[in-house]
XYZ file of C-alpha atoms in Angstrom:
722
model
C 1.054 60.901 -24.056
C 0.688 62.749 -20.757
C -0.731 60.839 -17.788
C -3.250 63.617 -17.164
C -4.653 63.699 -20.664
C -8.406 64.339 -20.544
C -10.959 61.771 -21.734
C -11.844 63.713 -24.873
C -8.208 63.982 -25.848
C -7.775 60.216 -25.565
C -10.892 59.696 -27.708
C -9.500 62.104 -30.342
C -6.171 60.265 -30.391
C -7.814 56.925 -30.785
C -10.087 58.117 -33.630
C -7.183 59.755 -35.453
C -5.303 56.457 -35.620
C -4.973 55.425 -39.271
C -4.429 51.707 -38.666
C -5.644 49.197 -36.152
C -2.083 48.635 -35.002
C -1.712 52.353 -34.255
C -4.992 52.323 -32.340
C -3.831 49.366 -30.219
C -0.642 51.283 -29.424
C -2.509 54.324 -28.187
C -4.766 52.189 -25.982
C -1.916 50.139 -24.549
C -0.032 53.294 -23.553
C -3.092 54.802 -21.926
C -3.952 51.531 -20.081
C -0.406 51.381 -18.729
C -0.722 54.905 -17.423
C -4.124 54.088 -15.838
C -2.660 51.029 -14.080
C 0.183 53.113 -12.707
C -2.189 55.668 -11.261
C -4.441 52.920 -9.797
C -1.459 51.741 -7.740
C -0.973 55.115 -6.133
C -2.499 55.397 -2.680
C -3.452 59.084 -3.037
C -4.993 59.441 -6.482
C -7.191 62.419 -7.042
C -8.091 61.513 -10.593
C -9.576 58.062 -9.959
C -12.967 58.855 -11.479
C -11.203 60.454 -14.464
C -9.082 57.332 -15.066
C -11.984 54.916 -14.586
C -14.044 56.835 -17.109
C -11.266 56.444 -19.659
C -11.008 52.753 -18.894
C -14.766 52.299 -19.441
C -14.386 53.879 -22.886
C -11.570 51.406 -23.639
C -13.883 48.599 -22.501
C -16.590 49.825 -24.895
C -14.119 49.525 -27.751
C -13.694 45.800 -26.927
C -10.299 45.918 -25.256
C -9.641 44.218 -21.920
C -10.396 46.352 -18.880
C -10.813 43.765 -16.114
C -7.977 45.306 -14.040
C -10.351 48.143 -13.177
C -12.823 45.959 -11.254
C -11.319 46.548 -7.815
C -11.135 50.251 -8.523
C -14.888 50.169 -9.088
C -15.427 48.532 -5.716
C -13.270 51.192 -3.995
C -15.072 54.087 -5.725
C -18.507 52.725 -4.821
C -17.528 53.074 -1.186
C -16.411 56.700 -1.675
C -18.497 59.360 0.055
C -18.220 61.651 -2.961
C -21.172 61.425 -5.372
C -19.062 62.025 -8.503
C -16.789 59.045 -7.691
C -19.727 56.869 -6.510
C -21.556 57.487 -9.779
C -18.592 56.430 -11.952
C -17.932 53.505 -9.603
C -21.479 52.161 -9.984
C -21.329 52.684 -13.729
C -18.071 50.727 -13.863
C -19.563 47.939 -11.735
C -22.529 47.580 -14.158
C -20.129 47.385 -17.120
C -17.161 45.447 -15.777
C -18.750 43.149 -13.153
C -21.340 40.411 -13.371
C -22.828 37.920 -10.946
C -20.297 35.251 -11.844
C -17.357 37.202 -10.495
C -16.371 37.180 -6.845
C -15.732 40.915 -6.867
C -19.444 41.522 -7.213
C -19.999 40.141 -3.702
C -17.758 42.907 -2.280
C -20.218 45.647 -3.195
C -23.250 44.044 -1.495
C -22.731 45.931 1.752
C -22.093 49.218 -0.088
C -25.332 48.804 -2.035
C -27.248 48.075 1.178
C -25.883 51.217 2.827
C -26.641 53.369 -0.236
C -30.234 52.049 -0.359
C -30.717 53.732 3.025
C -28.922 56.971 2.003
C -30.696 60.241 2.481
C -29.926 61.368 -1.083
C -32.410 59.973 -3.591
C -29.823 59.986 -6.384
C -27.457 57.811 -4.424
C -30.357 55.434 -3.701
C -31.184 55.357 -7.437
C -27.540 54.465 -8.288
C -27.674 51.483 -5.923
C -31.080 50.393 -7.295
C -29.924 50.558 -10.922
C -26.811 48.562 -10.153
C -28.695 45.854 -8.280
C -31.245 45.639 -11.095
C -28.464 45.345 -13.670
C -26.019 42.808 -12.231
C -27.440 41.566 -8.908
C -26.838 37.847 -8.309
C -29.266 35.522 -6.599
C -27.384 35.866 -3.275
C -27.427 39.677 -3.494
C -31.156 39.625 -4.320
C -31.947 37.469 -1.284
C -29.881 39.733 0.983
C -31.396 42.968 -0.295
C -35.009 41.977 -1.076
C -36.362 43.413 2.174
C -34.701 46.770 1.399
C -36.374 46.857 -1.981
C -39.744 46.063 -0.491
C -39.261 48.939 1.944
C -38.439 51.341 -0.883
C -41.566 50.251 -2.791
C -43.595 51.752 0.043
C -41.600 54.999 0.148
C -43.195 58.348 -0.457
C -40.757 59.396 -3.158
C -42.108 58.528 -6.641
C -38.612 58.729 -8.136
C -37.409 55.996 -5.813
C -40.578 53.859 -6.143
C -40.381 53.545 -9.894
C -36.756 52.422 -9.717
C -37.496 50.063 -6.864
C -40.273 48.482 -8.884
C -37.944 47.699 -11.785
C -35.321 46.398 -9.359
C -38.018 44.116 -7.888
C -38.628 42.767 -11.411
C -35.003 41.699 -11.603
C -35.197 40.071 -8.180
C -38.272 38.076 -9.151
C -36.555 36.859 -12.300
C -33.531 35.735 -10.258
C -35.313 34.320 -7.242
C -38.921 33.352 -8.105
C -39.797 32.567 -4.480
C -39.370 36.242 -3.515
C -42.365 37.185 -5.653
C -44.798 36.786 -2.750
C -42.849 39.443 -0.828
C -43.540 42.135 -3.434
C -47.172 41.275 -4.306
C -48.886 43.517 -1.642
C -46.664 46.520 -2.440
C -47.088 46.034 -6.187
C -50.875 46.115 -5.866
C -50.736 49.345 -3.794
C -48.681 51.028 -6.480
C -51.676 50.867 -8.877
C -53.211 53.770 -6.952
C -50.322 56.087 -7.841
C -50.791 58.997 -10.191
C -47.229 59.128 -11.414
C -46.966 57.387 -14.784
C -43.445 56.185 -14.139
C -44.548 54.429 -10.922
C -47.593 52.952 -12.715
C -45.377 51.653 -15.496
C -43.033 49.967 -13.040
C -45.974 48.526 -11.083
C -47.550 47.072 -14.225
C -44.251 45.483 -15.315
C -43.787 43.991 -11.829
C -47.330 42.591 -11.665
C -46.901 41.112 -15.153
C -43.732 39.337 -14.045
C -45.428 38.035 -10.891
C -48.468 36.737 -12.746
C -46.376 34.988 -15.426
C -44.365 33.099 -12.795
C -46.955 32.089 -10.231
C -50.484 30.844 -10.999
C -51.628 31.627 -7.449
C -50.483 35.215 -7.745
C -52.293 35.387 -11.105
C -55.605 34.498 -9.397
C -55.007 37.192 -6.786
C -54.266 39.892 -9.326
C -57.395 39.129 -11.381
C -59.172 41.215 -8.815
C -57.256 44.243 -10.049
C -58.784 44.088 -13.531
C -61.320 46.912 -12.759
C -58.484 49.113 -11.497
C -56.446 48.475 -14.642
C -59.521 49.142 -16.784
C -60.060 52.513 -15.106
C -56.406 53.474 -15.578
C -56.592 52.554 -19.219
C -59.824 54.454 -19.775
C -58.236 57.509 -18.225
C -55.385 57.322 -20.700
C -57.701 56.817 -23.699
C -60.068 59.706 -22.956
C -57.568 62.035 -21.313
C -56.877 65.451 -22.781
C -53.536 66.591 -24.130
C -50.695 66.260 -21.615
C -47.307 67.526 -22.806
C -45.451 65.262 -20.317
C -46.985 62.035 -21.671
C -48.244 62.756 -25.170
C -46.512 60.975 -28.026
C -47.789 61.866 -31.525
C -51.284 62.472 -30.173
C -51.458 59.322 -28.028
C -51.372 59.664 -24.257
C -48.445 57.633 -22.853
C -48.514 54.755 -25.364
C -45.800 52.920 -23.414
C -48.043 52.619 -20.367
C -51.040 51.668 -22.554
C -49.070 48.831 -24.166
C -47.948 47.519 -20.805
C -51.471 47.567 -19.416
C -52.871 45.768 -22.401
C -50.239 43.046 -22.060
C -51.137 42.613 -18.414
C -54.843 42.484 -19.228
C -54.109 39.776 -21.817
C -52.483 37.643 -19.112
C -55.237 38.267 -16.582
C -58.043 37.556 -19.060
C -56.657 34.438 -20.598
C -58.933 31.433 -19.806
C -61.056 33.521 -17.403
C -64.576 34.428 -18.451
C -65.279 37.004 -15.745
C -62.015 38.942 -16.280
C -62.557 38.874 -20.068
C -66.090 40.265 -19.725
C -64.767 43.117 -17.519
C -62.390 44.301 -20.219
C -64.426 43.761 -23.379
C -65.924 47.270 -23.424
C -62.496 48.865 -22.798
C -60.898 46.922 -25.658
C -63.680 47.968 -28.009
C -63.186 51.615 -26.950
C -59.431 51.454 -27.481
C -59.849 49.778 -30.875
C -62.256 52.420 -32.153
C -60.726 55.610 -30.603
C -57.015 55.124 -31.250
C -55.529 56.941 -34.179
C -54.076 54.464 -36.690
C -52.294 57.015 -38.860
C -49.219 57.142 -36.599
C -46.812 54.433 -35.570
C -47.533 54.822 -31.823
C -51.258 54.402 -32.496
C -50.594 51.247 -34.470
C -48.524 49.915 -31.597
C -51.439 50.339 -29.186
C -53.884 48.849 -31.722
C -51.620 45.853 -32.272
C -51.472 45.098 -28.534
C -55.218 45.578 -28.386
C -55.711 43.017 -31.172
C -53.422 40.525 -29.426
C -55.347 40.948 -26.198
C -58.727 40.454 -27.909
C -57.580 37.330 -29.661
C -55.995 35.807 -26.524
C -58.837 36.268 -24.064
C -62.358 34.911 -24.063
C -63.692 37.917 -25.974
C -66.983 38.273 -27.803
C -67.270 37.155 -31.404
C -68.006 40.683 -32.645
C -64.873 41.990 -30.877
C -62.761 39.267 -32.510
C -64.063 40.278 -35.942
C -63.139 43.888 -35.136
C -59.617 42.739 -34.216
C -59.246 40.836 -37.504
C -60.481 43.912 -39.401
C -57.788 46.004 -37.708
C -55.202 43.520 -38.901
C -56.755 43.822 -42.308
C -56.211 47.577 -42.229
C -52.606 46.936 -41.249
C -52.156 44.987 -44.461
C -52.914 48.221 -46.415
C -50.289 50.210 -44.496
C -47.259 51.446 -46.416
C -44.913 50.318 -43.615
C -43.708 46.792 -44.450
C -43.041 46.057 -40.813
C -46.693 46.657 -39.978
C -47.784 44.442 -42.855
C -45.475 41.699 -41.687
C -46.718 41.643 -38.086
C -50.317 41.759 -39.325
C -49.822 38.618 -41.435
C -47.968 36.924 -38.589
C -50.932 37.532 -36.290
C -53.410 36.383 -38.924
C -51.387 33.200 -39.399
C -51.849 32.359 -35.733
C -55.668 32.747 -35.777
C -56.533 31.451 -39.227
C -57.356 28.083 -37.692
C -59.848 29.480 -35.153
C -61.233 32.498 -37.049
C -60.988 31.197 -40.577
C -64.064 32.949 -41.927
C -63.040 36.339 -40.557
C -59.588 36.029 -42.067
C -61.072 34.924 -45.400
C -62.630 38.359 -45.835
C -59.131 39.786 -46.334
C -57.973 37.119 -48.749
C -57.665 39.586 -51.625
C -55.428 41.859 -49.685
C -53.292 38.957 -48.504
C -52.856 37.698 -52.066
C -51.864 41.197 -53.179
C -48.978 41.072 -50.622
C -47.497 38.307 -52.765
C -46.419 41.068 -55.134
C -44.456 42.907 -52.447
C -40.799 43.516 -53.124
C -39.722 42.595 -49.613
C -38.763 38.890 -49.327
C -39.941 38.520 -45.741
C -43.367 39.989 -46.488
C -43.670 37.796 -49.582
C -42.809 34.660 -47.654
C -45.323 35.451 -44.880
C -47.996 36.253 -47.480
C -47.392 32.875 -49.135
C -47.699 31.007 -45.851
C -50.984 32.789 -45.029
C -52.310 32.272 -48.543
C -51.625 28.561 -48.305
C -53.405 28.414 -44.956
C -56.459 30.119 -46.452
C -56.875 27.558 -49.246
C -60.022 25.466 -48.839
C -62.202 23.251 -51.007
C -64.454 26.218 -51.757
C -61.837 28.720 -52.962
C -59.013 26.510 -54.339
C -59.892 27.150 -57.956
C -60.155 30.939 -57.554
C -56.864 31.141 -55.664
C -55.007 28.858 -58.032
C -54.534 31.492 -60.722
C -52.885 33.969 -58.347
C -50.694 31.363 -56.721
C -49.522 29.897 -60.001
C -48.788 33.368 -61.282
C -46.738 34.024 -58.168
C -44.862 30.719 -58.495
C -43.861 31.532 -62.042
C -41.629 34.390 -60.863
C -40.820 33.693 -57.210
C -37.448 32.427 -55.925
C -36.874 28.646 -55.856
C -37.021 28.401 -52.055
C -40.562 29.839 -52.083
C -41.616 27.385 -54.763
C -40.384 24.567 -52.554
C -42.326 25.979 -49.608
C -45.527 26.283 -51.697
C -45.290 22.739 -53.026
C -44.854 21.350 -49.506
C -47.510 23.390 -47.737
C -51.248 23.032 -47.249
C -52.688 19.710 -48.381
C -55.152 21.260 -50.846
C -52.602 23.447 -52.587
C -49.977 20.742 -52.194
C -52.060 18.501 -54.388
C -53.315 21.087 -56.859
C -49.916 22.651 -57.545
C -48.357 19.377 -58.502
C -51.355 18.414 -60.591
C -51.836 21.667 -62.422
C -48.233 22.918 -62.667
C -46.966 21.272 -65.817
C -44.891 24.043 -67.251
C -42.134 24.430 -64.564
C -43.697 26.672 -61.918
C -42.980 24.480 -58.923
C -42.479 20.903 -60.016
C -38.730 21.162 -60.215
C -38.286 22.718 -56.801
C -40.394 20.532 -54.529
C -38.805 18.988 -51.423
C -37.945 15.332 -51.136
C -40.877 14.522 -48.837
C -43.391 15.992 -51.288
C -43.748 12.864 -53.421
C -44.673 10.443 -50.607
C -46.881 13.050 -48.964
C -48.836 13.605 -52.215
C -49.109 9.879 -52.830
C -50.564 9.444 -49.348
C -53.013 12.317 -50.018
C -54.155 10.780 -53.240
C -54.581 7.368 -51.670
C -56.830 8.734 -48.953
C -59.000 10.690 -51.418
C -60.655 7.816 -53.242
C -63.310 10.006 -54.898
C -60.583 11.873 -56.807
C -58.698 8.842 -58.110
C -60.138 9.058 -61.639
C -59.652 12.829 -61.854
C -56.100 12.583 -60.483
C -54.893 9.847 -62.840
C -56.319 11.681 -65.872
C -54.640 14.969 -64.891
C -51.285 13.322 -64.162
C -51.390 11.349 -67.372
C -51.853 14.527 -69.357
C -49.048 16.229 -67.410
C -46.802 13.266 -68.146
C -47.440 13.596 -71.912
C -46.716 17.314 -71.815
C -43.474 17.420 -69.791
C -41.337 14.743 -68.187
C -38.611 17.064 -66.941
C -40.218 17.597 -63.556
C -39.101 14.543 -61.668
C -41.436 14.832 -58.685
C -44.454 15.235 -60.936
C -43.379 12.292 -63.109
C -42.896 10.016 -60.081
C -46.349 10.767 -58.761
C -47.820 10.284 -62.230
C -46.149 6.885 -62.697
C -47.371 5.738 -59.284
C -50.964 6.780 -60.047
C -50.941 5.137 -63.477
C -49.664 1.887 -61.995
C -52.291 1.969 -59.212
C -55.286 3.344 -61.079
C -54.472 2.473 -64.717
C -57.883 0.737 -65.238
C -59.575 4.106 -64.464
C -57.544 5.657 -67.234
C -58.518 2.983 -69.693
C -62.239 3.506 -69.075
C -61.982 7.095 -70.241
C -64.727 8.277 -67.874
C -64.058 11.217 -65.611
C -66.576 13.793 -64.382
C -64.041 16.388 -63.244
C -61.650 16.231 -66.186
C -62.344 16.200 -69.912
C -62.845 12.584 -71.073
C -59.983 11.149 -73.077
C -59.694 7.757 -74.760
C -56.454 6.058 -73.779
C -55.360 2.678 -75.046
C -53.063 0.176 -73.391
C -50.370 0.996 -75.932
C -50.643 4.707 -75.151
C -50.064 4.098 -71.434
C -47.086 1.827 -72.094
C -45.647 4.282 -74.583
C -45.761 7.023 -71.947
C -44.042 4.873 -69.331
C -41.449 3.659 -71.794
C -40.655 7.316 -72.694
C -39.981 7.984 -69.016
C -37.744 4.906 -68.776
C -35.734 5.861 -71.841
C -35.480 9.613 -71.223
C -32.063 10.980 -70.218
C -33.844 13.465 -67.955
C -35.232 10.711 -65.726
C -33.407 10.064 -62.499
C -32.855 6.482 -61.221
C -35.690 7.023 -58.711
C -38.051 8.125 -61.464
C -37.147 5.131 -63.625
C -37.819 2.896 -60.619
C -41.338 4.388 -60.279
C -41.930 3.901 -64.024
C -40.670 0.274 -63.990
C -42.853 -0.593 -60.977
C -45.861 1.009 -62.642
C -45.284 -0.994 -65.809
C -45.176 -4.205 -63.755
C -48.385 -3.277 -61.917
C -50.154 -2.761 -65.250
C -49.538 -6.428 -66.093
C -52.473 -7.296 -63.859
C -54.738 -4.562 -65.261
C -54.370 -4.953 -69.055
C -55.109 -7.915 -71.284
C -53.319 -7.605 -74.644
C -49.856 -6.300 -73.876
C -48.439 -8.593 -71.174
C -45.709 -9.783 -73.559
C -44.707 -6.205 -74.221
C -44.519 -5.512 -70.491
C -42.359 -8.615 -70.080
C -39.941 -7.424 -72.700
C -39.745 -3.900 -71.157
C -38.961 -5.336 -67.750
C -36.414 -7.851 -69.048
C -34.323 -5.043 -70.652
C -33.431 -3.642 -67.246
C -32.212 -6.968 -65.880
C -28.751 -5.950 -66.951
C -29.076 -2.226 -66.110
C -26.006 -0.514 -64.654
C -28.095 0.922 -61.853
C -28.205 -1.658 -59.065
C -31.661 -0.646 -57.827
C -33.260 -0.876 -61.259
C -31.466 -4.124 -61.966
C -32.713 -5.674 -58.757
C -36.270 -4.626 -59.437
C -36.165 -5.957 -62.988
C -34.706 -9.316 -61.916
C -37.390 -9.718 -59.251
C -40.161 -8.803 -61.692
C -38.779 -11.196 -64.275
C -38.817 -13.938 -61.671
C -42.522 -13.264 -61.119
C -43.149 -13.637 -64.830
C -41.177 -16.904 -65.083
C -42.200 -18.595 -61.885
C -45.746 -17.378 -61.277
C -46.970 -16.455 -64.733
C -49.377 -19.399 -64.636
C -51.206 -17.692 -61.741
C -52.323 -14.780 -63.888
C -55.320 -14.788 -66.177
C -58.080 -12.329 -66.850
C -61.741 -12.926 -67.376
C -64.768 -10.703 -67.821
C -67.721 -11.085 -65.540
C -70.729 -8.786 -65.825
C -68.715 -6.183 -67.635
C -66.194 -5.971 -64.755
C -62.631 -7.357 -64.796
C -61.869 -10.099 -62.300
C -58.338 -11.393 -61.653
C -58.114 -14.826 -60.056
C -55.265 -17.274 -59.532
C -55.237 -21.014 -59.179
C -51.837 -22.503 -58.318
C -50.649 -25.877 -59.401
C -49.122 -26.751 -56.007
C -50.070 -25.822 -52.471
C -47.810 -22.805 -52.094
C -49.805 -19.672 -52.967
C -53.313 -19.068 -54.147
C -55.400 -15.982 -54.645
C -59.117 -15.584 -54.982
C -60.517 -12.321 -56.236
C -63.483 -11.130 -54.267
C -64.196 -8.253 -56.734
C -64.685 -5.394 -54.329
C -66.629 -7.621 -52.036
C -66.543 -5.060 -49.267
C -66.448 -1.859 -51.307
C -68.423 -2.788 -54.395
C -70.605 -0.284 -56.215
C -73.996 -0.842 -57.745
C -73.286 1.535 -60.627
C -71.609 -1.136 -62.704
C -74.585 -3.500 -62.685
C -76.370 -4.032 -65.961
C -80.165 -4.140 -65.814
C -80.381 -7.264 -68.047
C -78.417 -9.958 -66.257
C -78.347 -13.580 -67.290
C -80.000 -15.870 -64.746
C -76.827 -17.969 -64.536
C -74.971 -14.959 -63.065
C -77.409 -14.377 -60.213
C -75.483 -16.484 -57.736
C -72.263 -14.582 -58.398
C -74.068 -11.297 -57.925
C -75.323 -12.495 -54.562
C -71.790 -13.491 -53.663
C -70.459 -10.041 -54.575
C -73.203 -8.178 -52.775
C -74.064 -6.220 -55.914
C -77.743 -7.168 -56.203
C -80.117 -4.367 -55.405
C -82.646 -6.860 -53.983
C -81.971 -8.737 -50.758
C -79.207 -11.229 -51.538
C -79.792 -14.937 -51.454
C -77.509 -17.174 -49.359
C -74.003 -17.174 -50.863
C -72.995 -20.440 -52.553
C -69.909 -22.388 -51.851
C -67.098 -21.801 -54.349
C -64.189 -24.113 -54.929
C -61.015 -22.007 -54.887
C -58.441 -24.809 -54.934
C -58.545 -28.353 -56.149
C -55.234 -30.079 -56.775
C -53.375 -33.287 -55.757
C -56.423 -34.494 -53.910
C -56.791 -31.440 -51.685
C -59.868 -29.261 -52.143
C -60.501 -25.875 -50.549
C -63.931 -24.248 -50.766
C -65.010 -20.721 -49.795
C -68.334 -19.339 -48.652
C -69.106 -15.754 -47.704
C -71.645 -14.162 -45.411
C -72.057 -10.396 -45.355
C -72.503 -9.172 -41.792
C -72.861 -5.419 -42.457
C -71.964 -2.746 -45.018
C -68.330 -2.997 -43.968
C -68.121 -6.524 -42.482
C -67.810 -9.929 -44.082
C -67.308 -13.463 -42.727
C -65.453 -15.929 -45.017
C -65.592 -19.648 -44.215
C -62.841 -21.813 -45.684
C -63.295 -25.584 -45.765
C -60.469 -28.023 -46.694
C -60.824 -31.756 -47.443
C -58.415 -34.545 -48.438
C -59.391 -37.101 -51.040
C -56.065 -38.913 -51.203
C -55.226 -42.254 -49.643
C -52.815 -40.765 -47.113
C -53.373 -38.429 -44.167
C -52.051 -34.859 -44.142
C -50.749 -33.442 -40.850
C -49.786 -29.883 -39.779
C -52.217 -28.436 -42.274
C -52.745 -24.654 -41.947
C -54.602 -21.994 -43.873
C -53.378 -18.408 -43.937
C -54.932 -15.297 -45.536
C -53.705 -11.821 -46.427
C -55.544 -8.666 -47.538
C -54.529 -5.050 -48.404
C -53.619 -2.741 -45.531
C -56.915 -0.845 -45.910
C -58.856 -3.929 -44.786
C -58.746 -5.413 -41.261
C -58.462 -9.200 -41.053
C -59.133 -11.450 -38.071
C -58.606 -15.197 -38.376
C -60.394 -17.343 -35.868
C -59.022 -20.619 -34.566
C -59.244 -23.503 -37.094
C -61.164 -26.653 -36.360
C -57.918 -28.636 -36.503
C -54.668 -29.196 -38.392
C -55.147 -32.813 -39.453
C -56.790 -33.832 -42.760
C -57.660 -37.538 -42.818
C -57.686 -39.504 -46.020
C -60.718 -40.246 -48.200
C -62.438 -37.027 -47.063
C -63.634 -38.583 -43.809
C -63.259 -35.219 -42.024
C -62.742 -31.605 -42.939
C -60.866 -28.637 -41.529
C -62.729 -25.312 -41.375
C -61.289 -21.836 -40.873
C -63.308 -18.643 -40.373
C -61.931 -15.316 -41.546
C -63.588 -11.992 -40.469
C -62.945 -9.076 -42.776
C -63.710 -5.466 -41.824
C -63.547 -2.583 -44.329
C -64.354 0.621 -42.375
C -63.151 2.887 -45.210
C -65.141 0.866 -47.781
C -62.129 0.640 -50.054
C -62.555 -1.806 -52.896
C -61.114 -5.210 -51.913
C -59.918 -6.931 -55.100
C -57.937 -9.846 -53.787
C -57.786 -12.227 -50.792
C -54.581 -14.247 -50.792
C -54.734 -17.718 -49.245
C -51.772 -19.845 -48.187
C -51.944 -23.537 -47.405
């Protein structure tokens, strides 16, 4: 190949190469020729060779050996060589290379050149690859050019000042006065550069932001002029006057009006005018409207203006362009927490976007739909969401089942045919259990729904795990057969145990699911009366299970049956089930307070036997003012007696006094009383009267326990240790 081959000939030769190896051969030969010519002292084709080298660099091949040639050509007095030299510097040099420091003096000289095009080359190069040291050295020159009379130079100097501010934030104060004076220019290019510079200054310095808030009226006037201006061929884009400048001004107004009432009031009328007068049938108009909406939602705007902004986003949802629909839903997602009612008006359109073919739009529509779910619309939205889940990809099912708390609960409860239950994430089960625990008013409804789902399908492991947990915790609610929300169903103890045994024996159940079912079966041993032996036999089977976790659980539960079975008995008092435990020795004892802090008056019968009046007073269930609570003996064995008396302090507070006495012939030392309650109840044990029990009951030890139940959750047991 000839050394003087033109650039277009080299490009043709490279493109005609049939293999990559052939292409590399062409480029290597040409680069060798370029190196040889760079070494010649008198080379008339330097710009020609550097241009070819830049094309090689664009193809991804090494061209670093041309850096010094760029430095030499920048210093050339010829404009054609200087232009290629600056272009090469922007492409081959960066601030990390030492060669970039060599062109600082050349740039400074060219910034003072009489030719505006040479000045623009220096400004563009400094704005592209200027290092922090170069910016500090040349900042004063840029400030001087910002005040020049030439609009062509001023707009380039403004953009160069933006780069300097990003590199050296402290230099922002130098450009602030000149930037403000540029707002009086008529040239749109200068105005655009000034707005970008002011935006950068305000974002990086709060003090500068306060100063430029005074320019809001000027920016409003410029924006009004663009909105109401007549047709201008130099600035019109699809019927919108300079949409690029409008977008920049709206972004600056958003920064200036954020958290400032006065600045927000000054731009409210303008934003309303832009929102109503901008054509939304073209892409450029939608771009201006979108920036207007973002500005309205970010400043302290009026409520009516915010509703107008949400309605514009609602119109975007009807646009045929999927990109516009996507950004509309992204914006609505950000404001659904603050403007929930306004976004709710477009719920139907958002739900329709679930049917979109584009995966990104569908995902964003699902996220927004989940955020719109509330207690008032959950039933109406459930049909659409379940229909969507029946045909959506698995990753979207997982996202839906792990989203908003309302839908998170309802999907798992109502989806019993495979819509989402098999694709939920690992954290869904504990999250849902926590949700159910905190929603005490829905315990009955939840356990009924989950029991029915368990009978219908046990293939959905997450659903089965939650169902087993609820049955174990709230099995007595299932046995009552009373539920206002769900259709009443009569369930026997055998039915519940049959369902759990089916889960335990199913080949579809994972070890974790079997563990939930086994634990639920053990819990039911304290809630049922006639099938304790069956529960014992079910648990004992898994004492030799191959799964170590199940085997350990079964062995521990069997130990409870064997060692502490004498602590369990059930009795009926006033139609309510009370579980109490009296130990033989002084190791563990439990006394059931029967919802002492969270009891309900609904279970009281109008015709109560007189002999039960004292117990009603103790439980706080009497509608009339309670009589003083009697003292109840909770432990009496081996000569040691412990009595309990209660005093209700408030609706959520209770004081329990424990008194211990010793009737034996020998003294007891280091005697302590300990108590434990569920996590939902707060317990405070005051200091005991002593730790020594003398013989023959000559003295007693008293211990006061203060119970607080702020959530009014039923307290069924108080465990005492002596």
